[in-house]
Amino acid sequence: MLQSKKRWNVQECDEQLVNEFVENLNITPLVASLLLNRGMTTVEAAREFLHVDAQTFHDPFLLHDMDKAAARIQQAIDRNEKIMIYGDYDADGVSSTSVMLSALQQLGADVDFYIPNRFTEGYGPNKAAFDKISAGGYQLVITVDTGISAVEETAYARELNFDLIITDHHEPGPVLPDAYAIIHPKLPGSTYPFKELAGVGVAFKLAHALLGELPEHLLEIAVIGTIADLVPLVDENRLIARKGLDYLKLTKRTGIEALLSVCGVKREEINEDTIGFAMAPRINAVGRLQDADPAVHLLMTTNAEEAKGLAKEIDALNKERQQIVNDITEEAVEFVETMYPPDENSVLIVEGEGWNAGVVGIVASRLVEKFYRPTIVLSIDSENRIAKGSARSIEGFDLFANLSKCRDILPHFGGHPMAAGMTLNSDDVEELRRRLNEQASNVLTEQDFIPITSVDTVCTTEEITLENIEQMSALAPFGMHNPKPKVLIKDVHTTSMRKIGANKNHLKLVFEDSGVSVDAVGFGLGYILDEVSPIAKVSLVGELSINEWNNMRKPQLMVEDISVDEWQMFDYRSAVDVKRFFQQVFTDQMKVVAFHASIIDKYKSLLPMEHVVLIQDEEQAKACMFAGEQIVLLDLPPSQKWLECLFVQGIPSRIYAIFLTEEDHYFDTIPTRDHFKWFYGFLAEKGPFDLKRYKEDLAIHKGWSKETIDFMAKVFFELEFVTINNGLISLVKNSAKRDLIESATYRQKQQQIEIEKNFIYTSYVQLKNQFQDIFKRSIE
């Protein structure tokens, strides 16, 4: 067997609906099942999802206070009032700020922007910032991607005598700020058709209302925040993402061109991953390490030299951010493994003096990925005795609900079931650790600590075609609530498998079923090669793609996980280097089974003795519990019956066959009955015979080995045909007739020859079949 890294949660589809979609939408069953798994339960809904370009944006004036906000902004422009855009330091906030700036500049407004410093000001509006803005003569402030929780700050803005318009998308609290206007799709009583806009989506709606027509030229910015903020890519978000990516490929914005250049991305290759893994991390890096202003300047500049310089600066900050994250992650992993091991802690809380508070969320995500435990990473300010950090969770543990039970020691925290941020007294960290571990032990099981992969559908090799994969691209762009499709291919044979890459840490394989072969690649899965045996049937989970090389296009599977459901046989019978096996192949999950103490003594220096089990009779073999275990058969028992006894408790998951021997019985010459007859007659004719003196002469005379003569002498002795005294062998007169098989030595020799023939001198397939038969007899 080979256990998958994650639990596979395979979605099921209504076959009747699949057929209905296929018939009405002219799509393949595979694509139909993917649509159903994304919540498209009617043909019309599926058609709209597939043909997103034909959809239109909702009327921006359906948003509460939109007319009021647009009128006030237009009034400010007409009166030449100074307008301040108040944003946030992440990619959504930066792109929201840039969209709002672009729209107001287009309208001729006197406008500037302000983004608070993560470290000195924290998230959201603050009174000190409002003091500066008021002192600068600004009569109107528009927040983007922030402000819905700023109740006190909004009241302070009234005291400073400027109007505040809030645009946000975060969850509204029980008390709303008393602002001039609030534009938010989730306001209580809101009738806006779509609630899940990102902050930049709300800013885009305001720009639409102000400009009087859809500002398509701003979609290339709106798409950045929409994808980066991980909002559901459905409805208007899907429309922003789809159209925005198209505009991004045609961008004329100097700053975006410079950013794409440092990312090493070609225009024609731009997709949602370009934003998620190249552009957004760089934009986010600025606000994680310093003021986020350079990121806004980059998106807004029209100067090529300035853009080039800013892009390089931001790229350098991202590299610095990566190094900081790597360093903190390394410290955090060591902290976990030495102080709070995962097998003893259901929730991991790690803290470090002076850790960069801007990246602890990334570190928490990495620890969840490595240990799969709810994780909190805290930066400690010992001078002020403050711990500030971020948390990430796993399925089954609601972070917000569990942190809410600790409000008495969490003066500031917020978030949702899977992520949260917090500030607390550093003296309370240990108490928080104790409480959360106690709470987690009440709700989480061992099964919950195995990661989950959501699989869209089971796919056959016949369905892995260029047509299917091309149709699947109609579901893009992929993201939250519309993830890249993952398929499961069950129980297929691999026709080739090898390690690839400079460090041989990737896997290249070809799998086949029903006469159809498919190429597959698994990045970081090179180690799997040593864990999949020949002829084993494998199941694979991954994403389908098209491999284009040398003007040829072929389907391929990008493998993420592999399992083998059947027991596996690994053949190391021809491996002469036992040392290499125990140094390179053996793991602590294996048990070494030996049947001869002499074999253990011979290889004792190489064997992991704490994992060695010596079995010396059938009763010992029956008592062994090897069901589901990985066992190494170091040598062979005296008879096959011992092997049958070994597995009466159940079948192992893997068998590693080494079968070391001290002597080779199979190729020895076992005397025939004619040999025994001649030897008996020789002793009868010659009388007592001195084996010590004349055995070698007799062996040369007959063309036998000396061992053959010793063997026959021992058999005769056991059958009481002869006596042997100090090497002198003599016949016993009038001895009873007995068959050779009555001799234990003769029987043992025959058994050894038979077991060697069946288990050493056989092909791999024959060997596996031998064990299959043994398992059947063991169960019977």
PDB file of C-alpha atoms in Angstrom, residues 37 134 154 181 315 365 388 404 409 430 602 651 655 669 677-678 691 704 759 773:
ATOM      1  CA  ASN A  37     -19.762  20.700  -8.515  1.00  0.00           C
ATOM      2  CA  SER A 134      -7.412  67.673   8.266  1.00  0.00           C
ATOM      3  CA  THR A 154     -15.625  58.358  11.916  1.00  0.00           C
ATOM      4  CA  ALA A 181     -22.098  57.717   3.075  1.00  0.00           C
ATOM      5  CA  ASP A 315      11.018  43.068  -6.492  1.00  0.00           C
ATOM      6  CA  SER A 365       0.193  29.219   6.599  1.00  0.00           C
ATOM      7  CA  LYS A 388       0.912  40.459  17.941  1.00  0.00           C
ATOM      8  CA  SER A 404     -14.040  34.171  21.110  1.00  0.00           C
ATOM      9  CA  ILE A 409      -7.114  37.511  27.405  1.00  0.00           C
ATOM     10  CA  GLU A 430       0.974  30.275  27.598  1.00  0.00           C
ATOM     11  CA  LYS A 602      26.356 -12.112  10.458  1.00  0.00           C
ATOM     12  CA  ILE A 651      -1.835  -9.045   5.458  1.00  0.00           C
ATOM     13  CA  ILE A 655       6.863  -6.822   1.888  1.00  0.00           C
ATOM     14  CA  THR A 669      23.209 -31.878  -5.639  1.00  0.00           C
ATOM     15  CA  LYS A 677      21.575 -47.367  -2.479  1.00  0.00           C
ATOM     16  CA  TRP A 678      25.184 -47.355  -3.732  1.00  0.00           C
ATOM     17  CA  LEU A 691      35.114 -40.654   6.906  1.00  0.00           C
ATOM     18  CA  TRP A 704      30.411 -36.142  -5.517  1.00  0.00           C
ATOM     19  CA  PHE A 759      10.896 -17.652  -3.319  1.00  0.00           C
ATOM     20  CA  ASP A 773      -1.491 -17.896  -2.312  1.00  0.00           C
TER      21      ASP A 773
END
